[in-house]
Amino acid sequence: MLPGDHLRLKDVLQTVSVLESVVRRCFGPEGGQVLFTRDTGQAMLSRSGTRILTALRLEHPVARMAVECVLRHSTLTGDGSKTFVLLLASLLRIIHSKACMEPDASQSDAATASRLARELLAFGTEELGDVISVGVVPYGDCLSLEEPSQLAAHRNNLCVPKLLASFYRSRLGHAHCGFMSDLTYDLLTRWNCKNGQPTLSFRFVNDNFPALHSTVAGFPISCSRLIEGQVIHRDFAASCPPADHQPAKAVVFTGHLQPKLLRAGEVLELGGGTQEKEKTSIVQLQTWSERCLDCVVANLQRLGVSVLLSAVKQSAAVLALAAQAGMFIVECVSEDELFLFAQLSGARPVSDCWALEAGDVATLAFCRPIVLGAHRYVHVGFRDSEERASIKPCSLVICGLGEGQTDQSAGAFQDAVRMLLAAWEPIDSPVITSVRRASLHTDRPTHEAPVLESGRVIPAGGTFEFLLNHALLRRGRHCSAPAHANMGNPAVSQLLANAVLSVPRQVYSQRPQRFLWAQTGLVTFIQNRSHPVSLVHKGDDGTILVQGQGDGEGPLREGKRGTRCYRETRVSSKDFMLNSGLESVSCKYQLLLAVLQCASCLLQVDAVLHTHTPLHTQSRRPAAISWEASEDEVED
């Protein structure tokens, strides 16, 4: 494309379709892995959509713009990068077909496509939340936020583990999804904050994840585990303490241990100009410096300090004096690890060694070396305190056969925490009016329509898309009726209804007949029930049971030509789509809004101008949240 060339709708669709062909091969629980080779000969094997998209060499500006939108969304929700591309390609394909069929020949395809994209975005921001609230939410379950201290109780109803398992199934495969789900759940349970929302704990783990985990290559992933305390990814500078559980006192220095600086106006006499006097002055200066360092070390001994954590490299004189005093120094500790240590120990990092006080010294349960793989690190344990009585600080050790596999597992672990955080955080959805309620669900009283709220989950395997497709088509039919002519453009909801089916089509791409069975069965089940169903669960004999409201229990059965609802028939769980774990409704909702916004941005571009100005990016460390932070501070 030449500089200043007009950007056609067909060009945008072709560019996004190329990205779709890449992620399609690794999409879903049955998807494979993508192998990348670099110019250096290094190979990378991954199923992560974010990792795959960032590894591509993208020259087309539209492709880079689309990938940027994907990465921005996945950074917030931790999931949905591959689904984002599939939905975006399907939506653009449908818009392109609709624009080509436009009867108004005076209007160009690009103008029609841009108009449809704006209408879809307006529908998504104003009415999509209402459609999901009425057409999808009643068929799911909720992760309660009333008792954060009872987070472990969710393990009994399998909501949280199944939500994690379905996430890991698409990222790491069937072999490790259960193990990683349990490991993630155990970590979050130990970091559960007392008298606080789970979102506070999830955000703390997410923001401090680089300092909370260690990767070890050369071991199977099943060797991953949780260990007590914190692992500082540095070794002792000189000698190291024995590997015991003896209490220790530590202090954090952010600068060098140096002699006391001269005050303004003070002068240190160095003598005359002869060579002998200069040598004498240098010896005096060295003696003065050593005495000052001796005073610093003596002050540390008086406070009982045995471990020094330093953000910088100390001088050889400091190391020698510390070794003589029986102190152990850990140099060049990262900022993230020092921050986490200060949060957990209560110690205040000190920059001036002469201003050290007793309140700046942290009392540790132990400080010892630990060997993880081929590296030796520093392992510290913290004493219990009243402020975090329910918290059991621990570190995560992620193992893998290769370096790439460990990095992939670590990325999936952090994305799982982000996904839970996005699933639990409140959603600002539009207010449901009585007119919309009546038009969306006419067979129920308007006051019973639920409101889209946080913590809602839905069975995976295309259930969300099937339910949303059914609700959108119903809305389109109601809007087309003369009595509801003022409800908006019904074609917009029908376009979105057709686009969302691209996800379950890809899920069942290996067995297309299953797609028709699943869609027909779910729609038939909805039409034959006057009340919404709660979460589908698994029976003792491996069958799928559907718990209804007021109608008792009834299973779902697959027929040869379609799926129908029966009262006394049981079916094996492996034959039904709803035995695929759980998905977050709020994450799906945010994904649709992000896709609609991305499509609107892409279709508003008229021309592409190539420049040689380098892009300037600015990275900023995420703000960490203290355990004592209030709800208002967290929201700010």
Short mmCIF file of C-alpha atoms in Angstrom, two decimals, residues 337-510:
data_model
loop_
_atom_site.label_atom_id
_atom_site.label_comp_id
_atom_site.label_asym_id
_atom_site.label_seq_id
_atom_site.Cartn_x
_atom_site.Cartn_y
_atom_site.Cartn_z
CA GLU A 337 10.89 -7.70 45.53
CA LEU A 338 11.94 -4.98 47.95
CA PHE A 339 8.48 -3.47 47.77
CA LEU A 340 6.80 -6.81 48.45
CA PHE A 341 9.21 -7.50 51.33
CA ALA A 342 8.41 -4.13 52.87
CA GLN A 343 4.68 -4.79 52.53
CA LEU A 344 4.85 -8.18 54.20
CA SER A 345 7.43 -7.44 56.89
CA GLY A 346 6.31 -3.94 57.80
CA ALA A 347 9.84 -2.58 57.44
CA ARG A 348 10.43 0.84 55.91
CA PRO A 349 13.16 0.99 53.24
CA VAL A 350 16.00 3.20 54.42
CA SER A 351 18.14 5.38 52.16
CA ASP A 352 20.26 7.04 54.88
CA CYS A 353 22.10 4.47 56.95
CA TRP A 354 22.74 7.09 59.65
CA ALA A 355 19.00 7.59 60.21
CA LEU A 356 18.29 3.93 60.97
CA GLU A 357 15.92 3.33 63.89
CA ALA A 358 14.44 0.31 65.62
CA GLY A 359 11.16 0.72 63.73
CA ASP A 360 12.98 0.18 60.44
CA VAL A 361 14.09 -3.33 61.39
CA ALA A 362 11.88 -6.28 60.41
CA THR A 363 11.74 -9.47 62.46
CA LEU A 364 11.63 -12.57 60.24
CA ALA A 365 10.67 -16.12 61.08
CA PHE A 366 13.71 -17.35 59.14
CA CYS A 367 16.20 -16.32 56.44
CA ARG A 368 18.02 -19.11 54.63
CA PRO A 369 19.27 -20.14 51.20
CA ILE A 370 17.06 -22.17 48.88
CA VAL A 371 18.03 -24.02 45.71
CA LEU A 372 15.52 -23.97 42.84
CA GLY A 373 16.80 -25.79 39.81
CA ALA A 374 20.30 -24.56 39.00
CA HIS A 375 20.04 -21.36 41.06
CA ARG A 376 20.37 -20.54 44.73
CA TYR A 377 18.16 -17.80 46.10
CA VAL A 378 17.29 -16.23 49.45
CA HIS A 379 14.22 -17.59 51.23
CA VAL A 380 12.61 -15.51 53.98
CA GLY A 381 9.62 -16.21 56.19
CA PHE A 382 7.39 -13.70 57.96
CA ARG A 383 5.91 -13.72 61.41
CA ASP A 384 2.15 -13.61 61.88
CA SER A 385 0.56 -10.27 62.60
CA GLU A 386 -2.91 -9.08 63.55
CA GLU A 387 -3.26 -6.96 60.40
CA ARG A 388 -3.06 -10.00 58.13
CA ALA A 389 -4.18 -12.82 60.39
CA SER A 390 -5.99 -14.60 57.55
CA ILE A 391 -3.10 -14.22 55.09
CA LYS A 392 -0.46 -16.91 54.74
CA PRO A 393 2.29 -15.37 52.57
CA CYS A 394 3.61 -17.85 50.04
CA SER A 395 5.55 -17.93 46.79
CA LEU A 396 4.79 -19.86 43.64
CA VAL A 397 7.30 -22.17 41.97
CA ILE A 398 6.39 -22.91 38.34
CA CYS A 399 8.23 -25.81 36.72
CA GLY A 400 8.47 -26.86 33.09
CA LEU A 401 10.58 -29.04 30.84
CA GLY A 402 11.88 -26.02 28.93
CA GLU A 403 12.28 -22.32 29.45
CA GLY A 404 9.49 -21.55 26.99
CA GLN A 405 7.08 -23.89 28.73
CA THR A 406 7.73 -22.34 32.13
CA ASP A 407 7.21 -18.84 30.73
CA GLN A 408 3.97 -19.96 29.09
CA SER A 409 2.69 -21.46 32.34
CA ALA A 410 3.67 -18.36 34.30
CA GLY A 411 1.87 -16.12 31.80
CA ALA A 412 -1.23 -18.32 31.95
CA PHE A 413 -1.16 -18.22 35.75
CA GLN A 414 -1.11 -14.42 35.88
CA ASP A 415 -3.79 -14.18 33.19
CA ALA A 416 -5.98 -16.52 35.25
CA VAL A 417 -5.72 -14.13 38.19
CA ARG A 418 -6.61 -11.22 35.91
CA MET A 419 -9.57 -13.16 34.58
CA LEU A 420 -10.88 -13.79 38.09
CA LEU A 421 -10.35 -10.14 38.93
CA ALA A 422 -12.32 -9.08 35.86
CA ALA A 423 -15.04 -11.61 36.66
CA TRP A 424 -15.43 -10.38 40.23
CA GLU A 425 -15.18 -6.65 39.75
CA PRO A 426 -18.43 -4.66 39.45
CA ILE A 427 -19.67 -3.77 35.98
CA ASP A 428 -21.12 -0.38 35.08
CA SER A 429 -24.04 -1.46 32.91
CA PRO A 430 -26.85 0.72 31.55
CA VAL A 431 -30.08 0.98 33.52
CA ILE A 432 -32.76 -1.44 32.33
CA THR A 433 -35.93 0.44 31.50
CA SER A 434 -39.36 -1.08 31.72
CA VAL A 435 -39.84 -0.73 27.97
CA ARG A 436 -36.71 -2.73 27.22
CA ARG A 437 -37.64 -5.37 29.74
CA ALA A 438 -41.05 -5.85 28.18
CA SER A 439 -39.63 -6.07 24.68
CA LEU A 440 -36.89 -8.51 25.63
CA HIS A 441 -38.85 -10.92 27.78
CA THR A 442 -42.57 -10.67 27.28
CA ASP A 443 -43.47 -13.98 28.90
CA ARG A 444 -42.29 -12.86 32.36
CA PRO A 445 -43.25 -9.94 34.58
CA THR A 446 -41.03 -6.94 33.89
CA HIS A 447 -39.95 -6.51 37.50
CA GLU A 448 -38.31 -9.96 37.56
CA ALA A 449 -35.72 -9.22 34.89
CA PRO A 450 -32.25 -9.48 36.49
CA VAL A 451 -29.61 -6.81 36.27
CA LEU A 452 -26.13 -7.55 34.88
CA GLU A 453 -23.89 -7.88 37.92
CA SER A 454 -20.40 -9.07 38.74
CA GLY A 455 -19.50 -12.63 39.56
CA ARG A 456 -21.85 -14.27 37.05
CA VAL A 457 -20.67 -17.44 35.31
CA ILE A 458 -22.15 -19.51 32.50
CA PRO A 459 -21.36 -23.04 31.26
CA ALA A 460 -18.61 -22.98 28.64
CA GLY A 461 -18.62 -24.61 25.23
CA GLY A 462 -20.59 -21.95 23.36
CA THR A 463 -23.47 -21.61 25.84
CA PHE A 464 -23.03 -17.85 26.18
CA GLU A 465 -23.01 -17.35 22.41
CA PHE A 466 -26.05 -19.60 21.84
CA LEU A 467 -28.07 -17.82 24.52
CA LEU A 468 -27.03 -14.38 23.32
CA ASN A 469 -27.82 -15.29 19.71
CA HIS A 470 -31.29 -16.44 20.74
CA ALA A 471 -31.90 -13.28 22.81
CA LEU A 472 -30.67 -10.97 20.03
CA LEU A 473 -32.86 -12.64 17.41
CA ARG A 474 -35.87 -12.34 19.71
CA ARG A 475 -35.12 -8.68 20.21
CA GLY A 476 -34.85 -8.18 16.45
CA ARG A 477 -38.24 -9.78 15.90
CA HIS A 478 -39.84 -7.66 18.64
CA CYS A 479 -38.30 -4.49 17.25
CA SER A 480 -39.64 -5.33 13.80
CA ALA A 481 -43.20 -5.51 15.11
CA PRO A 482 -45.34 -2.41 14.53
CA ALA A 483 -45.99 -2.04 18.26
CA HIS A 484 -42.25 -1.72 18.93
CA ALA A 485 -41.20 0.36 15.96
CA ASN A 486 -39.41 2.84 18.22
CA MET A 487 -37.04 0.25 19.71
CA GLY A 488 -34.24 0.87 17.23
CA ASN A 489 -32.81 -0.83 14.18
CA PRO A 490 -33.50 -4.59 14.36
CA ALA A 491 -30.84 -5.29 11.71
CA VAL A 492 -28.09 -4.28 14.15
CA SER A 493 -28.99 -6.93 16.72
CA GLN A 494 -29.34 -9.52 13.96
CA LEU A 495 -25.86 -8.70 12.66
CA LEU A 496 -24.38 -9.17 16.10
CA ALA A 497 -26.41 -12.35 16.62
CA ASN A 498 -24.89 -13.89 13.49
CA ALA A 499 -21.38 -12.75 14.42
CA VAL A 500 -21.31 -14.31 17.90
CA LEU A 501 -22.01 -17.79 16.46
CA SER A 502 -18.51 -17.81 14.96
CA VAL A 503 -17.14 -18.77 18.39
CA PRO A 504 -19.13 -22.01 18.92
CA ARG A 505 -18.67 -22.86 15.24
CA GLN A 506 -14.95 -22.86 15.83
CA VAL A 507 -15.35 -24.78 19.10
CA TYR A 508 -17.19 -27.54 17.24
CA SER A 509 -15.19 -27.22 14.02
CA GLN A 510 -13.94 -30.80 14.32
#
